[in-house]
PDB file of C-alpha atoms in Angstrom:
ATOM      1  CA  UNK A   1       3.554  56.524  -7.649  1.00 42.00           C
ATOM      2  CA  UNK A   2       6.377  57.519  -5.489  1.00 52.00           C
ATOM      3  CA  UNK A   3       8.889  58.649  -8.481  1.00 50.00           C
ATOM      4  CA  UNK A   4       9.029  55.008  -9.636  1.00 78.00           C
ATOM      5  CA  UNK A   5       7.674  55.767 -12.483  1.00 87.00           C
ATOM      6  CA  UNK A   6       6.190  58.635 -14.432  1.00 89.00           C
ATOM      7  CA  UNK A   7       2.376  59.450 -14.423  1.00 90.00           C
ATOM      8  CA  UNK A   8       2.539  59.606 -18.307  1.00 90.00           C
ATOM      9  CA  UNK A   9       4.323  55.735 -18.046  1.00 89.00           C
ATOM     10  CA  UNK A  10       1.743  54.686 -15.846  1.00 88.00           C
ATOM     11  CA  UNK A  11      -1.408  56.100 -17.488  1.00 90.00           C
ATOM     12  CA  UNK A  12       0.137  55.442 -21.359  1.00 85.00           C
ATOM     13  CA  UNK A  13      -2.356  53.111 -23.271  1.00 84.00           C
ATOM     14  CA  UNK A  14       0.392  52.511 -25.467  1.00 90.00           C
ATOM     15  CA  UNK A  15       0.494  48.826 -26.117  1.00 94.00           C
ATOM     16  CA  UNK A  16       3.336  46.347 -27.811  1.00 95.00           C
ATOM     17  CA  UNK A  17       1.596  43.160 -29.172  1.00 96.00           C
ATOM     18  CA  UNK A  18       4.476  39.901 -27.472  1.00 94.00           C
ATOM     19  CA  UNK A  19       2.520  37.507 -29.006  1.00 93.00           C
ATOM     20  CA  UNK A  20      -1.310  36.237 -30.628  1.00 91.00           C
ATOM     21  CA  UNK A  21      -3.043  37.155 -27.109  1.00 92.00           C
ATOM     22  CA  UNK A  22      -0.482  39.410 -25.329  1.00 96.00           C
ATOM     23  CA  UNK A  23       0.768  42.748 -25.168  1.00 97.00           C
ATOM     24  CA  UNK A  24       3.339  44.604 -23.007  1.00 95.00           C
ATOM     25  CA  UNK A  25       3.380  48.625 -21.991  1.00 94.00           C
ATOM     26  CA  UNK A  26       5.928  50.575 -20.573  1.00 92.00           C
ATOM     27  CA  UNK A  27       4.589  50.419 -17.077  1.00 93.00           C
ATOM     28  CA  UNK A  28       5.185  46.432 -16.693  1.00 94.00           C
ATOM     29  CA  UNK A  29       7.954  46.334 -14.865  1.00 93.00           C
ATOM     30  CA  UNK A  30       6.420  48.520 -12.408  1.00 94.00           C
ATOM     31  CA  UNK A  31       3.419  46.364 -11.880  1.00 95.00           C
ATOM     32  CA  UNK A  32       5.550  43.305 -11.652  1.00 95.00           C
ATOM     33  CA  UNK A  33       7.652  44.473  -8.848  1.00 94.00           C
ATOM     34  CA  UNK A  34       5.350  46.707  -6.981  1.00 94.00           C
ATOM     35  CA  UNK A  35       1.993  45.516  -7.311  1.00 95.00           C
ATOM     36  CA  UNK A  36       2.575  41.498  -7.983  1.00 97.00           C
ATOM     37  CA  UNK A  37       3.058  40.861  -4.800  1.00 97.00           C
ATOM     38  CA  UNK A  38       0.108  42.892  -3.071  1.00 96.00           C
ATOM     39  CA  UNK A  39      -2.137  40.902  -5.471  1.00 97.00           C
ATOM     40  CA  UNK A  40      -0.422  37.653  -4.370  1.00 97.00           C
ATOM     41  CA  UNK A  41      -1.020  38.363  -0.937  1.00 97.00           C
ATOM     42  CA  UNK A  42      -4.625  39.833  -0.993  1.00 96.00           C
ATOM     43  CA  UNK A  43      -5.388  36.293  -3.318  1.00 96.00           C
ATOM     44  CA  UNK A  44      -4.308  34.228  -0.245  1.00 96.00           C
ATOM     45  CA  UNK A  45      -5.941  36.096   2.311  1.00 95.00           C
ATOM     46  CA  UNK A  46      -9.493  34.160   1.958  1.00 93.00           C
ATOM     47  CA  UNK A  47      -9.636  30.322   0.225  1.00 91.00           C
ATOM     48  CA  UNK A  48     -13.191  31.710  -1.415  1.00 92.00           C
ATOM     49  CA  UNK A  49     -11.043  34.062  -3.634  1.00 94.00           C
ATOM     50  CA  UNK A  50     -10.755  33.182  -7.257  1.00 92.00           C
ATOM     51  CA  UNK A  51      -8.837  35.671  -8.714  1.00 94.00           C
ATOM     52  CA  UNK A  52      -7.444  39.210  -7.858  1.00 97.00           C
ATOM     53  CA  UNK A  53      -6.915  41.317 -10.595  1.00 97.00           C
ATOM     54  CA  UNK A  54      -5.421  45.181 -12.187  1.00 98.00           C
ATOM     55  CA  UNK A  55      -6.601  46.201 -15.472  1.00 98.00           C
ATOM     56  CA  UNK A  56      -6.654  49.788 -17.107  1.00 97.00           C
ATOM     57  CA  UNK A  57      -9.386  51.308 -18.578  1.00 97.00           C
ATOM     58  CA  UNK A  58      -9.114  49.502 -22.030  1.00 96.00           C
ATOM     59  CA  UNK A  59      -9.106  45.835 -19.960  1.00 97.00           C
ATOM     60  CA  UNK A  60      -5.285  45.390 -20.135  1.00 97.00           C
ATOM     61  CA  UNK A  61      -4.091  43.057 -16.847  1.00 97.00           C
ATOM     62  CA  UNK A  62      -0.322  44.216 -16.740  1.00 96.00           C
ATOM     63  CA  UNK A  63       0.529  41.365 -14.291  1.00 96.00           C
ATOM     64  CA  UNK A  64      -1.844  38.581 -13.307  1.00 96.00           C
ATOM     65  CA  UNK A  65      -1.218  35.504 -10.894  1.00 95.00           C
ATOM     66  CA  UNK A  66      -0.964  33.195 -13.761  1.00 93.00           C
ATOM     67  CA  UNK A  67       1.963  34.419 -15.982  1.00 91.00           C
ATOM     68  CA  UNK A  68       0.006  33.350 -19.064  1.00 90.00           C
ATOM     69  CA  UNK A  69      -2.417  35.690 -18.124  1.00 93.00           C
ATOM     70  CA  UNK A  70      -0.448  39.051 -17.845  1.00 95.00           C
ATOM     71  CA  UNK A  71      -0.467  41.358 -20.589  1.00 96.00           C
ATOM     72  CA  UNK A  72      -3.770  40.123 -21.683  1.00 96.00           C
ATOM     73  CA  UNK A  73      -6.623  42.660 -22.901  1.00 97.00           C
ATOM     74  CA  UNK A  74      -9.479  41.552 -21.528  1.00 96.00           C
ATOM     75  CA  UNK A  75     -12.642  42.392 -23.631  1.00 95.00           C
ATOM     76  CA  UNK A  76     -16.253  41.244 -21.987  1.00 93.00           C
ATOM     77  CA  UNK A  77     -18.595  43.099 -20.876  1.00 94.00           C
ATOM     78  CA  UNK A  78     -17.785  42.001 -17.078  1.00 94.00           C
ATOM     79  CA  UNK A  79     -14.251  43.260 -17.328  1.00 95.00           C
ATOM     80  CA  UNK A  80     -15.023  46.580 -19.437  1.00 97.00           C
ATOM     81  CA  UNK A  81     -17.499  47.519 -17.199  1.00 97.00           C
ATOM     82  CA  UNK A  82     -15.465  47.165 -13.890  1.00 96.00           C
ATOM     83  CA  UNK A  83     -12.377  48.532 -15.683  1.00 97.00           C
ATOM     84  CA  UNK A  84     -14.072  51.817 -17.352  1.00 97.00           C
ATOM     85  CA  UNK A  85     -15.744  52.560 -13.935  1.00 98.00           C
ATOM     86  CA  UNK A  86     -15.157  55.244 -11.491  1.00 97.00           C
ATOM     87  CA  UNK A  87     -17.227  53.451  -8.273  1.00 98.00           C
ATOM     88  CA  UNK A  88     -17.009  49.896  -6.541  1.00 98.00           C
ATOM     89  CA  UNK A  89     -19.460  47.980  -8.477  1.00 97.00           C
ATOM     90  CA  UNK A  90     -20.850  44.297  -7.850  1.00 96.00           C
ATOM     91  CA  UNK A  91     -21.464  41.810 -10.573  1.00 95.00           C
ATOM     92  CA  UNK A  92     -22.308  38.187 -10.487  1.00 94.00           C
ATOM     93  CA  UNK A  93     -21.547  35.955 -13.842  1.00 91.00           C
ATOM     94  CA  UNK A  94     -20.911  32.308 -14.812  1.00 89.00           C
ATOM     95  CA  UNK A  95     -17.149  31.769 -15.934  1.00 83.00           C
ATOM     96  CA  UNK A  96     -16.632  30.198 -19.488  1.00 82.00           C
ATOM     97  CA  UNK A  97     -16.448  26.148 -18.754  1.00 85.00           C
ATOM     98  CA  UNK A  98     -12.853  26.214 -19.715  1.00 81.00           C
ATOM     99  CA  UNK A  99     -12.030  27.921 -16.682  1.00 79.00           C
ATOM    100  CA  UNK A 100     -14.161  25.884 -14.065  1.00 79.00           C
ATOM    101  CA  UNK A 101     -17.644  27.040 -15.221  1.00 83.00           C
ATOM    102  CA  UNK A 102     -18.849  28.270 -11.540  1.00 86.00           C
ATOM    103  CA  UNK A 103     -20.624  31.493 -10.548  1.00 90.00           C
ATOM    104  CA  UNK A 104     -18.649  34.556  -9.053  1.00 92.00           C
ATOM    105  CA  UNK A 105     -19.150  37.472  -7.344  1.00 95.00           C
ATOM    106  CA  UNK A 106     -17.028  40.207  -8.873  1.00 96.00           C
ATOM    107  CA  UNK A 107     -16.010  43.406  -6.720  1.00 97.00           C
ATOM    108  CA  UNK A 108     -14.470  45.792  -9.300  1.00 98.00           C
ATOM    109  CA  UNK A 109     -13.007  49.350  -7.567  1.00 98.00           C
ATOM    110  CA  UNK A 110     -11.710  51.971  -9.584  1.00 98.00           C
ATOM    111  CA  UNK A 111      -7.579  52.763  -9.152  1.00 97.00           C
ATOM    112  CA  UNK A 112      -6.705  56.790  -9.229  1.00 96.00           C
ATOM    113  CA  UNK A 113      -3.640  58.212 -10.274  1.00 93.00           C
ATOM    114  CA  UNK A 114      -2.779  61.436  -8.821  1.00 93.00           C
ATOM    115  CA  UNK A 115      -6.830  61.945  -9.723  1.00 95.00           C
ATOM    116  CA  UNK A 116      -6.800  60.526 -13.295  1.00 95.00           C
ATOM    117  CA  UNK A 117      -9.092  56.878 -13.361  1.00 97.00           C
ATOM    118  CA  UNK A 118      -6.162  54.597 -14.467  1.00 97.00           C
ATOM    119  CA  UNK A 119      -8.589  51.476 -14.196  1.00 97.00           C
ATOM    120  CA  UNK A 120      -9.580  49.092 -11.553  1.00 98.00           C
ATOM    121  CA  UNK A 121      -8.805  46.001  -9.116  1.00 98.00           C
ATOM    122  CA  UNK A 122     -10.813  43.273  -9.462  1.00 97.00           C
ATOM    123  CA  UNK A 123     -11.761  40.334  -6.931  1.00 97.00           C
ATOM    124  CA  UNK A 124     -13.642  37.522  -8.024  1.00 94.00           C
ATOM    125  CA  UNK A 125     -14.744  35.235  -5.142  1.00 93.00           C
ATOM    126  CA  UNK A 126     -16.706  31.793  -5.370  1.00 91.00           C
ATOM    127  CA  UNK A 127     -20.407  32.494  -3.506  1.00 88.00           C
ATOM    128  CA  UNK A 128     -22.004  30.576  -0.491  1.00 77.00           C
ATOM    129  CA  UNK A 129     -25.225  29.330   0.565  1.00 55.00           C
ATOM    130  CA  UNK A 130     -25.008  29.867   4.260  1.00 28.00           C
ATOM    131  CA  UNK A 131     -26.037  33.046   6.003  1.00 34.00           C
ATOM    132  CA  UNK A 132     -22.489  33.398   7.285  1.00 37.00           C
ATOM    133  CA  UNK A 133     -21.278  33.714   3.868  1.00 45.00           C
ATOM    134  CA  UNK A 134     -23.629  35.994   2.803  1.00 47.00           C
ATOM    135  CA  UNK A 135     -22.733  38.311   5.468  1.00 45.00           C
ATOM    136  CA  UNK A 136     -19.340  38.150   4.817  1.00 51.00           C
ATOM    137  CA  UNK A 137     -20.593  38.893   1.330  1.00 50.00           C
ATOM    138  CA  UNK A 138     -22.348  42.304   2.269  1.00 49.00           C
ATOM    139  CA  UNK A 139     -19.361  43.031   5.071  1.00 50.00           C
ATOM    140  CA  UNK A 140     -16.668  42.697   1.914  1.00 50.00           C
ATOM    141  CA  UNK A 141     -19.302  45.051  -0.047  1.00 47.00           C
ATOM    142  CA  UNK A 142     -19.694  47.587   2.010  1.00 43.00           C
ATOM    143  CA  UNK A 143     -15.783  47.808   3.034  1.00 45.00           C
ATOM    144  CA  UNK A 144     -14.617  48.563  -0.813  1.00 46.00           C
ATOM    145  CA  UNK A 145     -13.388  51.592  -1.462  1.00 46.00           C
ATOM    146  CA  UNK A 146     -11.724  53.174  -4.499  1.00 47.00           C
ATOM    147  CA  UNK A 147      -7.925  52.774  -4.174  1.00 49.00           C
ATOM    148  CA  UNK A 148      -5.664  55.256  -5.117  1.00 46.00           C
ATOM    149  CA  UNK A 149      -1.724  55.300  -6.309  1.00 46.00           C
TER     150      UNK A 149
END
């Protein structure tokens, strides 16, 4: 973490609740500044990306793209199961209507810290019928690889 900030900070599941569906954690600031905009950048980086994601082990998104969205504990099975994992896994699922109602591909890898499984980044990308996309599909599968801090 490059002495920004302590490995107990960063791996704390300490949580304060902001507001109804919000929390903060003593590692925020960190995310905001030093992972924001990596996530900003690897959204922009292909127009079939729907979201890019961090969450810890307990689904908690520190920062997210849409400032609504960060500090938000995310609790379905989708999320859990990337989050709580400790290899790239693939899922597929149907978003709630609310929020477009399409199918996604989800690549969830897990993050490391200084060996300890702090959680996972998550990419959600809209699927294609053509061949090329597919491709592209098992290329971007096959390229993930656990990321660690």
């Amino acid at each position: 973490s490059s002495g920004l900030i302590s490995e107990d900070t960063l791996l704390g599941n300490t949580y304060k609740k902001v507001d109804e569906n919000r929390y903060a954690s003593g590692a925020d600031n960190y995310f905001e500044v030093q992972i924001l905009p990596l996530l900003k950048k690897w959204k922009s980086l292909d127009s079939r990306i729907i979201y890019v994601v961090i969450m810890d082990r307990n689904g908690y998104m520190p920062v997210h793209l849409d400032p609504g969205r960060s500090g938000v504990i995310m609790e379905d099975q989708v999320s859990l199961k990337g989050a709580r994992s400790e290899k790239v896994i693939g899922q597929a699922f149907r978003r709630p209507k609310e929020v477009g109602g399409e199918l996604v591909n989800d690549i969830s890898a897990p993050i490391f810290v200084n060996g300890k499984h702090w959680g996972c980044i998550r990419i959600g990308y809209m699927p294609e019928g053509s061949s090329e996309a597919d491709s592209e599909d098992q290329k971007m599968l096959s390229s993930t690889h656990a990321v660690s801090v």
